[in-house]
Tab-separated table of C-alpha atoms and ligand atoms in Angstrom:
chain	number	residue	atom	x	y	z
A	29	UNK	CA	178.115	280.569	-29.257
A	30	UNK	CA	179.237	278.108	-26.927
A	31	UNK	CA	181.915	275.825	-28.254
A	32	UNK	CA	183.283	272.551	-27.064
A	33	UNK	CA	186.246	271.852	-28.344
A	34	UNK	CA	187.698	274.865	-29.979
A	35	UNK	CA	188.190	278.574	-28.510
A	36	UNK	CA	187.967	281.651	-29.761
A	37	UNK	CA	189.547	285.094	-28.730
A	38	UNK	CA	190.008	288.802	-30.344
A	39	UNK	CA	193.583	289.279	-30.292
A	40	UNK	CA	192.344	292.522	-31.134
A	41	UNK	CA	189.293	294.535	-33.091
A	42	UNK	CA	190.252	292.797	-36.180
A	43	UNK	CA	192.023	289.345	-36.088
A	44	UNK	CA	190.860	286.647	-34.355
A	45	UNK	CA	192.391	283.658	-32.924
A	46	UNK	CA	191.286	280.357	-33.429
A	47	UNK	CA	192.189	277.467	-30.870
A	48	UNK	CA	191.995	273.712	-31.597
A	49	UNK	CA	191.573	273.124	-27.671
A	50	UNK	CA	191.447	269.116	-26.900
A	51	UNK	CA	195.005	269.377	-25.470
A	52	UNK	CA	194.795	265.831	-24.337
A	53	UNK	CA	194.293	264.264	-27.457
A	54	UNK	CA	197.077	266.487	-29.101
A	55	UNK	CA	194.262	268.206	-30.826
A	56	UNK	CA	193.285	265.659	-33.056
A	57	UNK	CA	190.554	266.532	-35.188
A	58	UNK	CA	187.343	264.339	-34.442
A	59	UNK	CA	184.176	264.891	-36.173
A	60	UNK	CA	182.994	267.802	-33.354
A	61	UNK	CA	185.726	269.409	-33.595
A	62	UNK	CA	185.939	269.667	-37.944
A	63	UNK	CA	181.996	270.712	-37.189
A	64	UNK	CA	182.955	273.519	-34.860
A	65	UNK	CA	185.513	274.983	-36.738
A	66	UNK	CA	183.261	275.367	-40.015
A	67	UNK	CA	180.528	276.738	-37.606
A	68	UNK	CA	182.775	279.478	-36.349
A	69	UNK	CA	184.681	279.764	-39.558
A	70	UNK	CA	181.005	280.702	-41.244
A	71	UNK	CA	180.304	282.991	-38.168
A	72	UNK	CA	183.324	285.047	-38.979
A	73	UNK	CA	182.959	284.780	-42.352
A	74	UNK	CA	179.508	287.447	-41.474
A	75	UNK	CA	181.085	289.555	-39.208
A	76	UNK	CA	182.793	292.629	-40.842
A	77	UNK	CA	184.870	293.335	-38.197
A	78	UNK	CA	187.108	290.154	-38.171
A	79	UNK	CA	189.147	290.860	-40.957
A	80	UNK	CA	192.248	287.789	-40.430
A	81	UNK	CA	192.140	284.487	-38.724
A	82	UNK	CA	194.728	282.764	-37.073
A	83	UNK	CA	194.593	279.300	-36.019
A	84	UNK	CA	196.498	277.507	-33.548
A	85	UNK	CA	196.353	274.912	-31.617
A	86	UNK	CA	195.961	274.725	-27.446
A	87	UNK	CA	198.959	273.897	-25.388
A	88	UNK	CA	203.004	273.910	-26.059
A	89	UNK	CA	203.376	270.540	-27.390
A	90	UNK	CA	200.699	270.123	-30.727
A	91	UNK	CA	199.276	272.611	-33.457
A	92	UNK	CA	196.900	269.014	-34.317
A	93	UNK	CA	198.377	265.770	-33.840
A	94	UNK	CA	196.143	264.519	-37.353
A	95	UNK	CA	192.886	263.242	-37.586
A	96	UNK	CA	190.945	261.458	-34.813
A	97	UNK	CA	192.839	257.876	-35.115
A	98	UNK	CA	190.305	256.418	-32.771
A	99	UNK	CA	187.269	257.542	-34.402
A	100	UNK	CA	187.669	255.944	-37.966
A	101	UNK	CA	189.228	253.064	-36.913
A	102	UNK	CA	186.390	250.803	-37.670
A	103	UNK	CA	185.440	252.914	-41.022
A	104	UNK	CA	184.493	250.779	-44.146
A	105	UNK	CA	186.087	252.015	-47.586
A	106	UNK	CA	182.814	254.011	-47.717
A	107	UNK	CA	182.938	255.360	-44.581
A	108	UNK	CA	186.519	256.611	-45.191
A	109	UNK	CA	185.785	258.453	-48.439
A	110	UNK	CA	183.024	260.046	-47.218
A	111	UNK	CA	184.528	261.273	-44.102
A	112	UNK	CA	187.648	263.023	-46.428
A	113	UNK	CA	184.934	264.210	-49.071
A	114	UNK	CA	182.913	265.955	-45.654
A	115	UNK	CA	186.178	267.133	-44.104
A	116	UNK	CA	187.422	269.080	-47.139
A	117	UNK	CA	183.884	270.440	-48.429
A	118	UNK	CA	183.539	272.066	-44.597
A	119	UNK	CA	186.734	273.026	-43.216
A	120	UNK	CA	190.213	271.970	-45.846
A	121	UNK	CA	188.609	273.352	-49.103
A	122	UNK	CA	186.635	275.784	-47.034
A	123	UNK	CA	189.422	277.329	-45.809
A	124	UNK	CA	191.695	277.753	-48.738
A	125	UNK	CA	188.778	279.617	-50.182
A	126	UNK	CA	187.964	281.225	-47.239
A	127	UNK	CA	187.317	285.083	-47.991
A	128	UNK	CA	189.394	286.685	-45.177
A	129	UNK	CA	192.866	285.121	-44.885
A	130	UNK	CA	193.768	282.542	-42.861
A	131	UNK	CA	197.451	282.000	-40.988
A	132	UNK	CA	197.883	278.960	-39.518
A	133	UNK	CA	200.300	279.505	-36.388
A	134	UNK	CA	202.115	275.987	-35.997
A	135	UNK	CA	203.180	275.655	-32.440
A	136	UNK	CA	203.790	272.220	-31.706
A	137	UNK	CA	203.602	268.368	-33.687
A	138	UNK	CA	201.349	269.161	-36.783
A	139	UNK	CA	201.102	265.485	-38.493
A	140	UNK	CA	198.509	264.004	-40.863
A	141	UNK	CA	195.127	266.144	-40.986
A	142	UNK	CA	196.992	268.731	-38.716
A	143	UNK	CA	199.304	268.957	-41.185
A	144	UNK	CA	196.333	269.570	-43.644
A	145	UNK	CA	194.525	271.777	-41.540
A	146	UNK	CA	197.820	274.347	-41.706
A	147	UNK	CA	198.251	273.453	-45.835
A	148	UNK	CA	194.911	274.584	-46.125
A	149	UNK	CA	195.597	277.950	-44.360
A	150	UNK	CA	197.168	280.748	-46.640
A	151	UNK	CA	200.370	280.998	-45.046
A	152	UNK	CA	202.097	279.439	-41.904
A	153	UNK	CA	204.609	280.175	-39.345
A	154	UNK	CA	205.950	278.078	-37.117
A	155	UNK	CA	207.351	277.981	-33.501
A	156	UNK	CA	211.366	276.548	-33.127
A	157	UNK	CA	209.763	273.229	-31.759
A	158	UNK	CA	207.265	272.396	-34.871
A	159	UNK	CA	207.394	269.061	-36.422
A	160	UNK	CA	205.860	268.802	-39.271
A	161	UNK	CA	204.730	265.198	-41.402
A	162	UNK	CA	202.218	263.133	-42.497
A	163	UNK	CA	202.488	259.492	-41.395
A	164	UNK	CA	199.384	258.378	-42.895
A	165	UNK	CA	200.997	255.483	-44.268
A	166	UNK	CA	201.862	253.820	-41.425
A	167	UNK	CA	198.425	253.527	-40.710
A	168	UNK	CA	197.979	251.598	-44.007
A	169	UNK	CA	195.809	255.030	-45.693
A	170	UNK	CA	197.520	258.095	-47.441
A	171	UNK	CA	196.448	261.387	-46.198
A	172	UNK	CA	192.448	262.056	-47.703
A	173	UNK	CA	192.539	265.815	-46.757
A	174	UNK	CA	194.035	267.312	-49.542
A	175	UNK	CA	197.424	266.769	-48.722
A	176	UNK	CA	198.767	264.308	-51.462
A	177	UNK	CA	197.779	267.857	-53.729
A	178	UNK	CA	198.529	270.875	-51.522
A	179	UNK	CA	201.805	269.289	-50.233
A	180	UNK	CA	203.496	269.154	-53.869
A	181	UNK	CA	202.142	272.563	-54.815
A	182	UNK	CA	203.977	273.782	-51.901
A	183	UNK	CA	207.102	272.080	-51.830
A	184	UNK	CA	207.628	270.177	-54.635
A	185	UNK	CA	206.598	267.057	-56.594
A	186	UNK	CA	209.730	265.309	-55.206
A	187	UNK	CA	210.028	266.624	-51.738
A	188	UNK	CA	206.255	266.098	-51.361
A	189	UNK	CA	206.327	262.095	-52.201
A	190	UNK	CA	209.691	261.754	-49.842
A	191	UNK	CA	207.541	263.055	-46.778
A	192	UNK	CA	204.174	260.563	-48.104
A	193	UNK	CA	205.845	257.792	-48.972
A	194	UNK	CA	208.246	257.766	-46.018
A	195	UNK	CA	205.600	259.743	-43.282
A	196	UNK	CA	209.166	261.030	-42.123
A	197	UNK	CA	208.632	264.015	-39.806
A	198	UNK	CA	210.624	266.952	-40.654
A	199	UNK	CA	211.601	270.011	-37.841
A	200	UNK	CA	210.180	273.344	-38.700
A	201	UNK	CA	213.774	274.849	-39.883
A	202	UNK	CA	213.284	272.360	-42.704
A	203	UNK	CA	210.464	273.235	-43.472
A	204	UNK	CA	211.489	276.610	-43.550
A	205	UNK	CA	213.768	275.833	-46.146
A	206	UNK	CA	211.226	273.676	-48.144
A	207	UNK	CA	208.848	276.767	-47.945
A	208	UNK	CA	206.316	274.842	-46.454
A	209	UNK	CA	205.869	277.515	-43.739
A	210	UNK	CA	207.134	281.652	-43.763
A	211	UNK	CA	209.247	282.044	-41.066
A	212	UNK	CA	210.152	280.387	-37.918
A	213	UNK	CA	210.064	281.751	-33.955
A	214	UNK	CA	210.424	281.319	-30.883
A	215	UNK	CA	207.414	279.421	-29.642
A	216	UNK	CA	206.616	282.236	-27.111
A	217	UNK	CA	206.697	284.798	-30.171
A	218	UNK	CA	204.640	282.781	-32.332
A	219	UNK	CA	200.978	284.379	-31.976
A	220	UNK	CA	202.682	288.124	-31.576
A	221	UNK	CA	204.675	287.334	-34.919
A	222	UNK	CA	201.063	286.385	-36.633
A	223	UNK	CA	199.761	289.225	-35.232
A	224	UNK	CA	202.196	291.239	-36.845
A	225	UNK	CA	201.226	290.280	-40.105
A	226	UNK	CA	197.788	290.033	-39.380
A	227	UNK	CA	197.625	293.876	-38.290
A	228	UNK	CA	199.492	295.016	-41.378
A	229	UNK	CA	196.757	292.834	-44.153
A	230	UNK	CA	194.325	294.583	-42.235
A	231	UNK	CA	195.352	297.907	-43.471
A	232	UNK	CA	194.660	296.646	-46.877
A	233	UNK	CA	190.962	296.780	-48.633
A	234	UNK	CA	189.245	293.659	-47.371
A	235	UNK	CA	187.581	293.310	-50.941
A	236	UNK	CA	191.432	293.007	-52.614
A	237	UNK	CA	192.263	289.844	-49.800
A	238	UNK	CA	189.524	288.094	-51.214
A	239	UNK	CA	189.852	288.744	-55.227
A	240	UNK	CA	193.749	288.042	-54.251
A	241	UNK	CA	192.992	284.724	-52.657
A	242	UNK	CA	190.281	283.942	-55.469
A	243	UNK	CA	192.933	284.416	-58.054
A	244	UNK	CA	195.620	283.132	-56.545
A	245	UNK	CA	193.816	279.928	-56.005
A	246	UNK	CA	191.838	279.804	-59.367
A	247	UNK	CA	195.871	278.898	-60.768
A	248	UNK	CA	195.575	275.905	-58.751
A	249	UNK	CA	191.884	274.746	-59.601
A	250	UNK	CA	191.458	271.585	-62.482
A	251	UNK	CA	189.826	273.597	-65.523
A	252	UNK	CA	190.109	277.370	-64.550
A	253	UNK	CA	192.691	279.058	-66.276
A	254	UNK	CA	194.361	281.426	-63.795
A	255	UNK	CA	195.564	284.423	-65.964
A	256	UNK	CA	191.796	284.535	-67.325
A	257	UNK	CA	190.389	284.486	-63.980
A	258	UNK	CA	192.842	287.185	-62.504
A	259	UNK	CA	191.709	289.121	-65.583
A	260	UNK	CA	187.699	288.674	-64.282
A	261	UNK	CA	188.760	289.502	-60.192
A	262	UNK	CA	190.940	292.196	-61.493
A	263	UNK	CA	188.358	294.060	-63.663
A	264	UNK	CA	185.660	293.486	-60.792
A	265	UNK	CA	187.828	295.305	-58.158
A	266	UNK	CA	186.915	298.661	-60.161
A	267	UNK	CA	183.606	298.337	-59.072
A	268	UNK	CA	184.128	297.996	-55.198
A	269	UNK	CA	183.691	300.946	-52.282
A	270	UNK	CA	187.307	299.899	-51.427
A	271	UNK	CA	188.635	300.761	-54.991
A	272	UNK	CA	187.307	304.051	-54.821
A	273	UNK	CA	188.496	304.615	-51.363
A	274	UNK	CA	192.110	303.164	-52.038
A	275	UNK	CA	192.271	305.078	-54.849
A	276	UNK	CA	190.936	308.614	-53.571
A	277	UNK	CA	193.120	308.087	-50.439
A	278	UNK	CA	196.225	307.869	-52.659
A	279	UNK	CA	195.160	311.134	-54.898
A	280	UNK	CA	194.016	313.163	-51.440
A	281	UNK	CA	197.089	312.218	-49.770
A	282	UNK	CA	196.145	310.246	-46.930
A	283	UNK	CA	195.917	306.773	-45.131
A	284	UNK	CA	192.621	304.531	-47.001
A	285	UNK	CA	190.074	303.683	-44.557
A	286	UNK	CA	188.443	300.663	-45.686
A	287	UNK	CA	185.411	299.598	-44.182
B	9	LIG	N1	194.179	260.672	-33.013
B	9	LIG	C1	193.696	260.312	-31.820
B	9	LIG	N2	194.376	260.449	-30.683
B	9	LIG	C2	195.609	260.990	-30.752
B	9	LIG	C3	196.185	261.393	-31.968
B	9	LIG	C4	195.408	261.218	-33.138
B	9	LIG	N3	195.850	261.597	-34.341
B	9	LIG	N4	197.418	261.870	-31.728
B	9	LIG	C5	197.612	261.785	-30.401
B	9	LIG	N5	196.512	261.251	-29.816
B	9	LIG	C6	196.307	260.979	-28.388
B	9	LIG	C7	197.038	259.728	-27.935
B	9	LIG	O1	196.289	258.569	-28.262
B	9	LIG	C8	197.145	259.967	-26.452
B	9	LIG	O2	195.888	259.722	-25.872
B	9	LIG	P1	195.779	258.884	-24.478
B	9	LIG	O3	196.567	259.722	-23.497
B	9	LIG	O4	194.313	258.849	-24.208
B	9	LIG	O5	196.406	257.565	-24.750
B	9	LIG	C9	197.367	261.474	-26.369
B	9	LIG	O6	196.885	262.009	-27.612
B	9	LIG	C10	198.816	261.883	-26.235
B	9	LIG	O7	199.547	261.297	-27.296
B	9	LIG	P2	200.832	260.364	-27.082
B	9	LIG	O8	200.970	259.495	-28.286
B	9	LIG	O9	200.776	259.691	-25.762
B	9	LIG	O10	201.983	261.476	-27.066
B	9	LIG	P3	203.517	261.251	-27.448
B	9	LIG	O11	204.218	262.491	-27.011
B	9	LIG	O12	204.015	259.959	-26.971
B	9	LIG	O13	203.536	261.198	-29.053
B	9	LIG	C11	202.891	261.879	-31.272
B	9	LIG	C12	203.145	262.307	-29.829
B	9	LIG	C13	202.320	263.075	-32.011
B	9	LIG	C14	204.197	261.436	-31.951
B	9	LIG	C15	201.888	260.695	-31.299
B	9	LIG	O14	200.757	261.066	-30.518
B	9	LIG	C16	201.386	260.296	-32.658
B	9	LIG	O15	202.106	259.649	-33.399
B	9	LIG	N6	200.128	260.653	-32.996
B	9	LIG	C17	199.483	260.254	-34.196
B	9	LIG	C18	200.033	261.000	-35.379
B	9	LIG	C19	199.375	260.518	-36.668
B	9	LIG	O16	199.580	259.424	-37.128
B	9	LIG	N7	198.582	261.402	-37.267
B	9	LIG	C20	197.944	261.150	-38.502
B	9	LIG	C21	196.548	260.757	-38.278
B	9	LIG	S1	195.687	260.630	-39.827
């Protein structure tokens, strides 16, 4: 598959990298680009050999520099709401409940829906030079991407309307210390350091990364009761291939091999 405006590479057997690649724009999400990444994101999904995604975004300067200012510029109130209701059904919601996990590797400016984009992911890390925000408010909208809820579940209630309400950009050793990303490198380190982590989830049963990411997220979904659902994920783990090859691997003394 031929793609315009994103890349994709094996950074080896198993974990694959994503690019956002419209360097000029700082990556800004347009409609072709959202559409691309849910295209490859549901490609992946199929293939049993891609086991973690990382997504970054091209060049040294922006991970995504927010939504495509110039393309809703003229939206009506309609317009707007359905273009955040399409964005998170195919690539913000889609990714937080994405079966494989996700990293988002931050390497640059990561502001309004870029912002988003790395919430969405399951964890991030960030190069020195990150800036993180979302300024949606001085464009007269608030962000419509999920980020007025995933910013306060990961930072805070309080924290989370300082950044809105202000769209103050904060550097990516403060959001270290919100724990809005992991762990921060040097920007030349920042794919290897993914990779790291990426190559050491894929020793673990690919059925457990997506119960864990089921349950972890049903905590954070209006009406599911999270303890009940881990309950449901947990019991249906003891009827996967990987349960019986985790747990015969432990009893016959060797390294699982999950397929
Ligand atoms: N949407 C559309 N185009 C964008 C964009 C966005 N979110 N962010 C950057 N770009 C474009 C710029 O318009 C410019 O294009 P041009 O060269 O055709 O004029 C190009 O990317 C480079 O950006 P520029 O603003 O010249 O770079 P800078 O180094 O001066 O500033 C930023 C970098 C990130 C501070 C600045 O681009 C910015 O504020 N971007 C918008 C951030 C934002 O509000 N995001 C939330 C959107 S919901």
């Amino acid at each position: 598959m031929d793609y315009q405006n994103i890349q994709l590479e094996n950074l080896n057997e198993k974990v694959v990298l994503l690019t956002v690649n419209r360097p000029k724009k700082l990556n800004a999400l347009d409609n072709l680009t959202i559409a691309e990444l849910h295209q490859a994101l549901v490609a992946l999904e199929n293939d049993a050999t891609c086991r973690v995604l990382v997504i970054t975004g091209s060049g040294e300067k922006a991970f995504v520099a927010g939504a495509d200012i110039a393309e809703f510029s003229n939206f009506t109130s309609k317009e707007g709401a359905e273009l955040a209701r399409k964005g998170q059904d195919t690539l913000f919601d889609f990714i937080e409940n994405y079966s494989k996990p996700v990293i988002a590797a931050v390497n640059g400016f990561a502001l309004g829906g870029g912002l988003e984009l790395a919430m969405a992911c399951h964890f991030r890390y960030a190069s020195e030079n990150a800036k993180l925000g979302l300024p949606e408010v001085s464009l007269g909208l608030i962000p419509g991407y999920g980020g007025t809820q995933r910013l306060p579940q990961l930072v805070g209630k309080g924290r989370a309307m300082e950044l809105i309400l202000s769209g103050n950009m904060i550097a990516a050793e403060v959001a270290l210390t919100y724990g809005l990303v992991n762990k921060v490198v040097a920007q030349e380190q920042l794919i290897s350091s993914c990779l790291e982590i990426a190559n050491k989830i894929t020793q673990n049963a690919p059925n457990s990364m997506k119960a864990a990411i089921s349950a972890i997220n049903a905590g954070f979904s209006e009406g599911m009761n999270g303890y009940d659902s881990e309950i449901e994920i947990f019991g249906s783990c003891f009827g996967t291939e990987d349960f019986k090859e985790g747990t015969t691997a432990f009893l016959e003394k060797r390294k699982p091999n999950f397929q």
